[in-house]
GROMACS .gro file of C-alpha atoms in nm:
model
  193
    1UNK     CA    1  -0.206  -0.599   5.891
    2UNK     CA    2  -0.465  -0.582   5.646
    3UNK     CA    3  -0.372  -0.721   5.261
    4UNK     CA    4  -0.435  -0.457   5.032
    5UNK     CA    5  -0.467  -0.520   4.624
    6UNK     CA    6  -0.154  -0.349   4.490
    7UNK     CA    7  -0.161  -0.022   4.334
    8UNK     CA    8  -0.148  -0.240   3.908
    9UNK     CA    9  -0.523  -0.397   4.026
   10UNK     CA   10  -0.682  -0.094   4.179
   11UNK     CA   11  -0.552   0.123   3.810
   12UNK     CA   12  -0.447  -0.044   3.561
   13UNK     CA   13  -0.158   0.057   3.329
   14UNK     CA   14  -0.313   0.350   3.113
   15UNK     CA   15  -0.265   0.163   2.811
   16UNK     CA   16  -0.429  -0.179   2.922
   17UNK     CA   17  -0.729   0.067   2.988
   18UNK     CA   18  -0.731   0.171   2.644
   19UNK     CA   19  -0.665  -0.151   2.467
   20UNK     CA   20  -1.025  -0.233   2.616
   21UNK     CA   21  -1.152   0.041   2.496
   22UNK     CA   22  -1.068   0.041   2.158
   23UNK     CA   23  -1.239  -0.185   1.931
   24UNK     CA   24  -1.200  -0.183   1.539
   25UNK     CA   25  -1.442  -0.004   1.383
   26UNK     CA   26  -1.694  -0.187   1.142
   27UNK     CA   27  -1.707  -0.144   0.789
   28UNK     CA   28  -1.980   0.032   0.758
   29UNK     CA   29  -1.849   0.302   1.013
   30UNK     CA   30  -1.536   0.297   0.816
   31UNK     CA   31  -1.704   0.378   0.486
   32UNK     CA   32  -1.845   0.638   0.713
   33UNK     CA   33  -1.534   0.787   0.759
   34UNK     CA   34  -1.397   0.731   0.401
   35UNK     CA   35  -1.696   0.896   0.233
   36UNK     CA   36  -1.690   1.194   0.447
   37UNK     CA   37  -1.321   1.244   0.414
   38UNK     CA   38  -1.316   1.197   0.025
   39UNK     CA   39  -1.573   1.488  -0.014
   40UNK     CA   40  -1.375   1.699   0.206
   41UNK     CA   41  -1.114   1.633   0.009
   42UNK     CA   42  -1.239   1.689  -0.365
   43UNK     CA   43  -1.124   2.021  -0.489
   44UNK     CA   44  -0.863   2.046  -0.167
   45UNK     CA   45  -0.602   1.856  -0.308
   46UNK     CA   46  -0.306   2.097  -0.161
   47UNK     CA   47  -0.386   2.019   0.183
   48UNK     CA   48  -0.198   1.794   0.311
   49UNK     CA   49  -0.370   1.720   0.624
   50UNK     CA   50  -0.685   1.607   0.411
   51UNK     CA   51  -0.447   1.426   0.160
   52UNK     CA   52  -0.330   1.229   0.494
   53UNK     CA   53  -0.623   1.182   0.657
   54UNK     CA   54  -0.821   1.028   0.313
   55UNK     CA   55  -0.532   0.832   0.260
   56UNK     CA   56  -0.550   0.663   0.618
   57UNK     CA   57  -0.998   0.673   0.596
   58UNK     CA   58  -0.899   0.477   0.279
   59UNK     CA   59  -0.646   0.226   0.443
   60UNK     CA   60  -0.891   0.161   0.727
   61UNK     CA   61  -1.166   0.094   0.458
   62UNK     CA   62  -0.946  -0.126   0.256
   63UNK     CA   63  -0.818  -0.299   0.584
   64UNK     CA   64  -1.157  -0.455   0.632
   65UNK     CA   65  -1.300  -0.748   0.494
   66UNK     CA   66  -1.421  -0.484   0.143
   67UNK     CA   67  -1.353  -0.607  -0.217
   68UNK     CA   68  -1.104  -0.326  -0.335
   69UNK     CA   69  -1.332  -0.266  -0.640
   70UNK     CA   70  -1.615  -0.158  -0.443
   71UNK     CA   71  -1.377   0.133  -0.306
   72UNK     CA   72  -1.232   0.183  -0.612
   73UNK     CA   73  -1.565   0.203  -0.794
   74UNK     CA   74  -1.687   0.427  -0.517
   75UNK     CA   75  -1.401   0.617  -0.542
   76UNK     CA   76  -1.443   0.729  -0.894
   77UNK     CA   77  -1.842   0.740  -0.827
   78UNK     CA   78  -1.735   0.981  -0.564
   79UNK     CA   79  -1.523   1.246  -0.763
   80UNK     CA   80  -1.770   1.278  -1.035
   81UNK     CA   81  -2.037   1.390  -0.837
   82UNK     CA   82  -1.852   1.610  -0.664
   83UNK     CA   83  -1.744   1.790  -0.982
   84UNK     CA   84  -2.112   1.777  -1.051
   85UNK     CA   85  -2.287   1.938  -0.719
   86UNK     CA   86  -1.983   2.206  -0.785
   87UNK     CA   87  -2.113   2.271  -1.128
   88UNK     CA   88  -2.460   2.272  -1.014
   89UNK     CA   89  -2.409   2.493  -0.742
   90UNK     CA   90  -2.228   2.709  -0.951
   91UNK     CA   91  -2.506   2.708  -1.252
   92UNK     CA   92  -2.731   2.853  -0.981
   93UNK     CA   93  -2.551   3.156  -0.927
   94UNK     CA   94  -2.679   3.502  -1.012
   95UNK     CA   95  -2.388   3.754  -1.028
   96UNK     CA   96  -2.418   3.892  -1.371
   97UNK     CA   97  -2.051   3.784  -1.428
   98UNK     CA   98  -2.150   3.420  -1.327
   99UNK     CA   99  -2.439   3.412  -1.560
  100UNK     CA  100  -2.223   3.517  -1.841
  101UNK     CA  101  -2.009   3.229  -1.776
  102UNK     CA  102  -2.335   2.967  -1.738
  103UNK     CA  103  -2.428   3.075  -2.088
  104UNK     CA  104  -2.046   3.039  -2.223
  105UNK     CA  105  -1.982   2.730  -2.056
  106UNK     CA  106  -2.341   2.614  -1.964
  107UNK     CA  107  -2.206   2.400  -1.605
  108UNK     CA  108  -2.592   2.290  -1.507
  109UNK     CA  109  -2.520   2.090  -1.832
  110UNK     CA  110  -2.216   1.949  -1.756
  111UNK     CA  111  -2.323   1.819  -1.396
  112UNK     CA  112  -2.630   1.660  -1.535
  113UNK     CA  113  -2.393   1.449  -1.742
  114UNK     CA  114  -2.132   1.376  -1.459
  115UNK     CA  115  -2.425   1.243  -1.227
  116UNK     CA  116  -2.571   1.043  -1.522
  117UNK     CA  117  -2.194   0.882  -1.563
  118UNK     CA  118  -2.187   0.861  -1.195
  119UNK     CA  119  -2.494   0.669  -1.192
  120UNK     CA  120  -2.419   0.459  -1.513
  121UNK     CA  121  -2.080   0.378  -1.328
  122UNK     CA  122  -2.263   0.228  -0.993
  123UNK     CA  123  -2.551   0.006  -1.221
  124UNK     CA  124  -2.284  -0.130  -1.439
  125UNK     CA  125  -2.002  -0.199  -1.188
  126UNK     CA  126  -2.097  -0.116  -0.849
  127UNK     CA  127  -2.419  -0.263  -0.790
  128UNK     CA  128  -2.334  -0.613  -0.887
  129UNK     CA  129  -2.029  -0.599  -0.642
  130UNK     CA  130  -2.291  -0.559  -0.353
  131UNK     CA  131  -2.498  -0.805  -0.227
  132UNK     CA  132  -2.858  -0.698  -0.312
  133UNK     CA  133  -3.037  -0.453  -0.523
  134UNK     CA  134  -3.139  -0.294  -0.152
  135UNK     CA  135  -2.776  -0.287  -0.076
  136UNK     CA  136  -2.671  -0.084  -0.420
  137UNK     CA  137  -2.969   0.172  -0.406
  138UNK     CA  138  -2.849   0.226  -0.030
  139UNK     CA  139  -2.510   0.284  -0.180
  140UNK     CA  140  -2.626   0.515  -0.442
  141UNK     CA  141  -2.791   0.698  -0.172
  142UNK     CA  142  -2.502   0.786   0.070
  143UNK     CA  143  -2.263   0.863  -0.224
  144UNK     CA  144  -2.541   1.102  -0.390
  145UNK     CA  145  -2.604   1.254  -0.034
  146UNK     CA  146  -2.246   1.265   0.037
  147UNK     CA  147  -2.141   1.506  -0.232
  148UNK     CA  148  -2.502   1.718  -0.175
  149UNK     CA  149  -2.384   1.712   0.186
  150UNK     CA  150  -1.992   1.838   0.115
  151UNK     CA  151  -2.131   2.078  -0.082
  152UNK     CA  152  -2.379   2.190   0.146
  153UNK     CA  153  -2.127   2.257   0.396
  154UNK     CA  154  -1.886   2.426   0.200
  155UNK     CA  155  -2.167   2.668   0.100
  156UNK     CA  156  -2.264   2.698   0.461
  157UNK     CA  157  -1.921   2.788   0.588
  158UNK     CA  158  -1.880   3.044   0.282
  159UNK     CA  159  -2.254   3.203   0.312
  160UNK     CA  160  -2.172   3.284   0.693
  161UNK     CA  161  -2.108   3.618   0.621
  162UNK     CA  162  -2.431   3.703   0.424
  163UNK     CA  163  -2.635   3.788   0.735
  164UNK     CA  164  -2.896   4.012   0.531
  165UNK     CA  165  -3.015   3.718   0.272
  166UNK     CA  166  -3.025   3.466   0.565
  167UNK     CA  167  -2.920   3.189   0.292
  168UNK     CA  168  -2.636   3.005   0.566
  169UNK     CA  169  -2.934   2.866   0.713
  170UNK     CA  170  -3.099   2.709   0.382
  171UNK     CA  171  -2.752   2.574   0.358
  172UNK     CA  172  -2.751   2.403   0.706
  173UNK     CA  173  -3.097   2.261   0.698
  174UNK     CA  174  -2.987   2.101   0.330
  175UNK     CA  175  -2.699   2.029   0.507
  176UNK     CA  176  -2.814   1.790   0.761
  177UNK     CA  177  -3.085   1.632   0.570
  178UNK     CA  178  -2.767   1.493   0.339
  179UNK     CA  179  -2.633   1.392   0.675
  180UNK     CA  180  -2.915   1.205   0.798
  181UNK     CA  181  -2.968   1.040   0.473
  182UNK     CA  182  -2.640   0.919   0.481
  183UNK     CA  183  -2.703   0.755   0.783
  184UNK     CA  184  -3.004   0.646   0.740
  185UNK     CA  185  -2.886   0.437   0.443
  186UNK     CA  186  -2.510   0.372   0.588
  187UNK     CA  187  -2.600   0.021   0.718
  188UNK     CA  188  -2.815  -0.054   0.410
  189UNK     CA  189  -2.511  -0.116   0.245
  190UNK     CA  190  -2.429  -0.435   0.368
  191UNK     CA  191  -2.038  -0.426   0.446
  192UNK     CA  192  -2.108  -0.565   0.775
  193UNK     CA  193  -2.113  -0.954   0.779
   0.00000   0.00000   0.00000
């Protein structure tokens, strides 16, 4: 009689198989993750899927070897600018009712001065927290992409319908230029040791 290998070392339990597979991610995927998420997030505040989901990006951020005031200074980086690529998208409109409301409220104004607070808030307290001046334009980079990149998309998804003025696709090709600036600059960051 021949010995054959039992059944356990020809297919191992499904979840030993996955245990190998899974390996934490890295910081710098993480950030990833938590960048991406936040944007989504910004102005969706009632969904709770999203309000789950950032919550757990931002525990797997956190969970990594990242000084909470880096995330917490990104965070805050983060939700001006998306207020401002709103406001600048919006200042761009040209419905007569929405250039009535640029004059009474003037919102390409406004987002100028949320991306100059934005960037004021990463030279005075996010920038020093990284380690090089390389590593903080890199981070100014994907968090000014980011928001471009959210806003891109939601712009994308609401322009599908507008098959006569073609704009979806300006929208797309913006879109994925923020992308691959994003990830072009994701490991210039530095969160990986």
């Amino acid at each position: 009689q021949k010995h054959c290998p039992s059944p356990e070392l020809l297919h191992p339990p499904w979840h030993s198989v996955a245990a190998m597979l899974l390996r934490p991610r890295s910081n710098t995927e993480n950030l990833r993750r938590f960048v991406e998420v936040f944007c989504r997030a910004a102005g969706n505040e009632n969904d709770s899927t999203l309000v789950r989901d950032l919550r757990y990006a931002e525990e797997e951020l956190r969970r990594g070897d990242i000084d909470g005031a880096i995330v917490e200074v990104m965070c805050e980086i983060l939700a001006k600018m998306m207020v401002s690529v709103t406001l600048e998208r919006f200042a761009d409109r040209k419905a007569p009712w929405a250039l009535v409301y640029s004059l009474a409220t003037f919102p390409k104004y406004q987002a100028d001065n949320l991306c100059r607070e934005a960037q004021a808030l990463h030279l005075r307290r996010l920038a020093p927290l990284l380690s090089s001046q390389e590593a903080a334009d890199a981070a100014w980079q994907v968090l000014f992409y980011a928001a471009w990149g959210e806003q891109n998309a939601r712009d994308w998804e609401g322009a599908q319908g507008s098959a006569l003025t073609l704009s979806h696709y300006g929208y797309q090709k913006d879109l994925m230029e923020c992308r691959d600036t994003v990830a072009k600059n994701l490991p210039c960051v530095g969160l990986d040791a």
